[in-house]
PDB file of C-alpha atoms in Angstrom:
ATOM      1  CA  UNK D   1       7.183   3.384 -11.622  1.00  0.00           C
ATOM      2  CA  UNK D   2       7.896   4.951  -8.351  1.00  0.00           C
ATOM      3  CA  UNK D   3       5.166   3.693  -6.804  1.00  0.00           C
ATOM      4  CA  UNK D   4       5.040   0.015  -5.131  1.00  0.00           C
ATOM      5  CA  UNK D   5       2.913  -2.289  -7.052  1.00  0.00           C
ATOM      6  CA  UNK D   6       1.650  -4.267  -4.051  1.00  0.00           C
ATOM      7  CA  UNK D   7      -1.454  -2.050  -3.582  1.00  0.00           C
ATOM      8  CA  UNK D   8      -3.981  -4.849  -3.292  1.00  0.00           C
ATOM      9  CA  UNK D   9      -2.139  -6.372  -0.432  1.00  0.00           C
ATOM     10  CA  UNK D  10      -0.430  -3.990   1.485  1.00  0.00           C
ATOM     11  CA  UNK D  11       1.362  -6.320   3.946  1.00  0.00           C
ATOM     12  CA  UNK D  12       3.918  -6.811   1.212  1.00  0.00           C
ATOM     13  CA  UNK D  13       4.753  -3.109   1.036  1.00  0.00           C
ATOM     14  CA  UNK D  14       4.738  -3.230   4.875  1.00  0.00           C
ATOM     15  CA  UNK D  15       6.954  -6.234   4.952  1.00  0.00           C
ATOM     16  CA  UNK D  16       9.573  -4.851   2.488  1.00  0.00           C
ATOM     17  CA  UNK D  17       9.654  -1.481   4.275  1.00  0.00           C
ATOM     18  CA  UNK D  18      10.532  -3.005   7.753  1.00  0.00           C
ATOM     19  CA  UNK D  19      13.059  -5.335   6.124  1.00  0.00           C
ATOM     20  CA  UNK D  20      14.820  -1.955   5.317  1.00  0.00           C
ATOM     21  CA  UNK D  21      15.031  -2.992   1.355  1.00  0.00           C
ATOM     22  CA  UNK D  22      15.635   0.861   0.391  1.00  0.00           C
ATOM     23  CA  UNK D  23      12.343   2.281   2.010  1.00  0.00           C
ATOM     24  CA  UNK D  24      12.023   4.923   4.658  1.00  0.00           C
ATOM     25  CA  UNK D  25       9.212   5.256   7.026  1.00  0.00           C
ATOM     26  CA  UNK D  26       8.041   7.986   8.674  1.00  0.00           C
ATOM     27  CA  UNK D  27       5.184   8.347  11.216  1.00  0.00           C
ATOM     28  CA  UNK D  28       2.689  11.403  11.126  1.00  0.00           C
ATOM     29  CA  UNK D  29       0.018  12.486  13.822  1.00  0.00           C
ATOM     30  CA  UNK D  30      -2.709   9.899  14.828  1.00  0.00           C
ATOM     31  CA  UNK D  31      -5.856  10.743  12.676  1.00  0.00           C
ATOM     32  CA  UNK D  32      -9.173   9.445  11.891  1.00  0.00           C
ATOM     33  CA  UNK D  33     -10.218   7.872   8.662  1.00  0.00           C
ATOM     34  CA  UNK D  34     -14.471   7.410   8.159  1.00  0.00           C
ATOM     35  CA  UNK D  35     -14.321   7.491  11.989  1.00  0.00           C
ATOM     36  CA  UNK D  36     -11.773   5.052  12.835  1.00  0.00           C
ATOM     37  CA  UNK D  37      -8.999   6.104  14.867  1.00  0.00           C
ATOM     38  CA  UNK D  38      -5.629   5.607  12.608  1.00  0.00           C
ATOM     39  CA  UNK D  39      -1.619   5.953  12.636  1.00  0.00           C
ATOM     40  CA  UNK D  40      -0.686   7.732   9.738  1.00  0.00           C
ATOM     41  CA  UNK D  41       2.504   6.342   8.276  1.00  0.00           C
ATOM     42  CA  UNK D  42       4.608   7.860   5.111  1.00  0.00           C
ATOM     43  CA  UNK D  43       6.456   5.158   3.304  1.00  0.00           C
ATOM     44  CA  UNK D  44       9.101   6.323   0.409  1.00  0.00           C
ATOM     45  CA  UNK D  45      12.193   5.277  -1.228  1.00  0.00           C
ATOM     46  CA  UNK D  46      15.052   8.010  -0.264  1.00  0.00           C
ATOM     47  CA  UNK D  47      17.072   8.635  -3.200  1.00  0.00           C
ATOM     48  CA  UNK D  48      20.705   9.603  -3.568  1.00  0.00           C
ATOM     49  CA  UNK D  49      20.274  13.089  -5.286  1.00  0.00           C
ATOM     50  CA  UNK D  50      20.438  16.749  -3.901  1.00  0.00           C
ATOM     51  CA  UNK D  51      17.949  17.648  -1.677  1.00  0.00           C
ATOM     52  CA  UNK D  52      15.642  19.667  -4.233  1.00  0.00           C
ATOM     53  CA  UNK D  53      15.770  17.016  -6.274  1.00  0.00           C
ATOM     54  CA  UNK D  54      15.422  14.265  -3.720  1.00  0.00           C
ATOM     55  CA  UNK D  55      12.113  15.704  -2.461  1.00  0.00           C
ATOM     56  CA  UNK D  56      10.754  15.868  -5.939  1.00  0.00           C
ATOM     57  CA  UNK D  57      11.470  12.404  -6.705  1.00  0.00           C
ATOM     58  CA  UNK D  58      10.387  11.066  -3.115  1.00  0.00           C
ATOM     59  CA  UNK D  59       7.113  12.820  -3.698  1.00  0.00           C
ATOM     60  CA  UNK D  60       6.661  10.549  -7.147  1.00  0.00           C
ATOM     61  CA  UNK D  61       6.677   7.646  -5.015  1.00  0.00           C
ATOM     62  CA  UNK D  62       5.513   8.348  -1.442  1.00  0.00           C
ATOM     63  CA  UNK D  63       2.975   6.175  -0.037  1.00  0.00           C
ATOM     64  CA  UNK D  64       0.602   7.139   2.817  1.00  0.00           C
ATOM     65  CA  UNK D  65      -0.550   4.374   4.764  1.00  0.00           C
ATOM     66  CA  UNK D  66      -3.185   4.564   7.577  1.00  0.00           C
ATOM     67  CA  UNK D  67      -3.470   1.592  10.278  1.00  0.00           C
ATOM     68  CA  UNK D  68      -6.202   1.040  12.500  1.00  0.00           C
ATOM     69  CA  UNK D  69      -5.202   2.179  15.822  1.00  0.00           C
ATOM     70  CA  UNK D  70      -6.284  -1.005  17.740  1.00  0.00           C
ATOM     71  CA  UNK D  71      -5.631  -3.641  15.523  1.00  0.00           C
ATOM     72  CA  UNK D  72      -2.854  -2.024  13.041  1.00  0.00           C
ATOM     73  CA  UNK D  73      -4.179  -3.301  10.339  1.00  0.00           C
ATOM     74  CA  UNK D  74      -4.052  -1.227   6.942  1.00  0.00           C
ATOM     75  CA  UNK D  75      -7.427   0.464   6.526  1.00  0.00           C
ATOM     76  CA  UNK D  76      -6.078   3.222   3.670  1.00  0.00           C
ATOM     77  CA  UNK D  77      -3.162   3.366   1.257  1.00  0.00           C
ATOM     78  CA  UNK D  78      -3.129   6.857  -0.619  1.00  0.00           C
ATOM     79  CA  UNK D  79      -0.616   7.323  -3.168  1.00  0.00           C
ATOM     80  CA  UNK D  80      -0.367   9.374  -6.634  1.00  0.00           C
ATOM     81  CA  UNK D  81      -0.059   8.190 -10.204  1.00  0.00           C
ATOM     82  CA  UNK D  82       1.478  10.401 -12.871  1.00  0.00           C
ATOM     83  CA  UNK D  83       0.653  11.096 -16.247  1.00  0.00           C
ATOM     84  CA  UNK D  84       2.419   9.522 -19.046  1.00  0.00           C
ATOM     85  CA  UNK D  85       3.242  13.169 -20.599  1.00  0.00           C
ATOM     86  CA  UNK D  86       4.322  15.012 -17.108  1.00  0.00           C
ATOM     87  CA  UNK D  87       5.646  13.278 -13.724  1.00  0.00           C
ATOM     88  CA  UNK D  88       4.257  16.627 -12.507  1.00  0.00           C
ATOM     89  CA  UNK D  89       0.635  16.009 -13.235  1.00  0.00           C
ATOM     90  CA  UNK D  90      -0.371  14.053  -9.785  1.00  0.00           C
ATOM     91  CA  UNK D  91      -3.241  11.609 -10.076  1.00  0.00           C
ATOM     92  CA  UNK D  92      -4.617  10.709  -6.696  1.00  0.00           C
ATOM     93  CA  UNK D  93      -5.350   7.086  -5.732  1.00  0.00           C
ATOM     94  CA  UNK D  94      -6.588   5.471  -2.695  1.00  0.00           C
ATOM     95  CA  UNK D  95      -7.150   1.849  -1.706  1.00  0.00           C
ATOM     96  CA  UNK D  96      -9.454   1.083   1.040  1.00  0.00           C
ATOM     97  CA  UNK D  97      -9.277  -2.284   3.163  1.00  0.00           C
ATOM     98  CA  UNK D  98     -12.216  -3.759   5.156  1.00  0.00           C
ATOM     99  CA  UNK D  99     -14.043  -6.958   6.182  1.00  0.00           C
ATOM    100  CA  UNK D 100     -10.472  -8.585   7.815  1.00  0.00           C
ATOM    101  CA  UNK D 101     -10.871 -12.291   8.177  1.00  0.00           C
ATOM    102  CA  UNK D 102      -8.104 -14.428   9.783  1.00  0.00           C
ATOM    103  CA  UNK D 103      -6.890 -17.340   7.141  1.00  0.00           C
ATOM    104  CA  UNK D 104      -4.164 -19.584   8.098  1.00  0.00           C
ATOM    105  CA  UNK D 105      -3.150 -16.964  10.985  1.00  0.00           C
ATOM    106  CA  UNK D 106      -2.799 -14.258   8.622  1.00  0.00           C
ATOM    107  CA  UNK D 107      -5.645 -11.288   8.623  1.00  0.00           C
ATOM    108  CA  UNK D 108      -7.101 -10.672   5.007  1.00  0.00           C
ATOM    109  CA  UNK D 109      -9.072  -7.836   3.993  1.00  0.00           C
ATOM    110  CA  UNK D 110     -11.978  -9.403   2.027  1.00  0.00           C
ATOM    111  CA  UNK D 111     -13.305  -5.833   0.613  1.00  0.00           C
ATOM    112  CA  UNK D 112     -11.088  -3.771  -1.044  1.00  0.00           C
ATOM    113  CA  UNK D 113     -11.992  -0.666  -2.824  1.00  0.00           C
ATOM    114  CA  UNK D 114      -9.815   1.379  -5.408  1.00  0.00           C
ATOM    115  CA  UNK D 115     -10.759   4.832  -6.015  1.00  0.00           C
ATOM    116  CA  UNK D 116      -8.610   6.975  -8.905  1.00  0.00           C
ATOM    117  CA  UNK D 117      -9.251  10.797  -8.835  1.00  0.00           C
ATOM    118  CA  UNK D 118     -11.687  10.196  -6.351  1.00  0.00           C
ATOM    119  CA  UNK D 119     -13.762   7.981  -8.397  1.00  0.00           C
ATOM    120  CA  UNK D 120     -14.594   4.270  -7.435  1.00  0.00           C
ATOM    121  CA  UNK D 121     -12.857   2.355  -9.902  1.00  0.00           C
ATOM    122  CA  UNK D 122     -12.710  -1.002  -8.438  1.00  0.00           C
ATOM    123  CA  UNK D 123     -14.893  -2.621  -6.054  1.00  0.00           C
ATOM    124  CA  UNK D 124     -13.476  -6.077  -4.903  1.00  0.00           C
ATOM    125  CA  UNK D 125     -15.060  -8.400  -2.795  1.00  0.00           C
ATOM    126  CA  UNK D 126     -12.936 -11.699  -1.803  1.00  0.00           C
ATOM    127  CA  UNK D 127     -14.819 -14.747  -1.420  1.00  0.00           C
ATOM    128  CA  UNK D 128     -11.920 -17.528  -0.201  1.00  0.00           C
ATOM    129  CA  UNK D 129      -8.549 -17.086   0.156  1.00  0.00           C
ATOM    130  CA  UNK D 130      -5.954 -19.865   0.410  1.00  0.00           C
ATOM    131  CA  UNK D 131      -2.249 -19.375   1.333  1.00  0.00           C
ATOM    132  CA  UNK D 132       0.559 -20.682  -0.497  1.00  0.00           C
ATOM    133  CA  UNK D 133      -1.482 -23.322  -1.890  1.00  0.00           C
ATOM    134  CA  UNK D 134       0.366 -25.374  -4.611  1.00  0.00           C
ATOM    135  CA  UNK D 135       3.965 -24.013  -3.827  1.00  0.00           C
ATOM    136  CA  UNK D 136       6.973 -25.572  -2.079  1.00  0.00           C
ATOM    137  CA  UNK D 137      10.198 -24.637  -0.940  1.00  0.00           C
ATOM    138  CA  UNK D 138      11.829 -26.183  -3.786  1.00  0.00           C
ATOM    139  CA  UNK D 139       9.682 -23.363  -5.915  1.00  0.00           C
ATOM    140  CA  UNK D 140      11.879 -20.869  -4.299  1.00  0.00           C
ATOM    141  CA  UNK D 141      15.467 -22.733  -4.701  1.00  0.00           C
ATOM    142  CA  UNK D 142      17.844 -20.922  -7.404  1.00  0.00           C
ATOM    143  CA  UNK D 143      18.707 -23.646 -10.376  1.00  0.00           C
TER     144      UNK D 143
END
């Protein structure tokens, strides 16, 4: 379980990475995704292992995030899942985000596609979004 579970809404991952909660960020070169200029950022959790083992472990959970160069909204998230029988077997996963709409001041992707091993596995179209509906500050207080 080295990959971040929030692939469906990458802003959760970005928030945790920027808060410094055990994540490291490295910027790669400016690129293009489907004709859109993007900033490529790698996010990973560094380990305390020796260099050779650390590189292998980092590779198990590394996430490549592609941000639209003009809006800085996520366009694509790429990572590897791994076989139950071998962590050395990489299964590529790509998440595509599109049709952003602003909901209560937050840009939300209304179209999300998940590709597993280059095949479309999920095509999600969001019809409506409500932020923090039904939640109060007391729901988050320790008891």
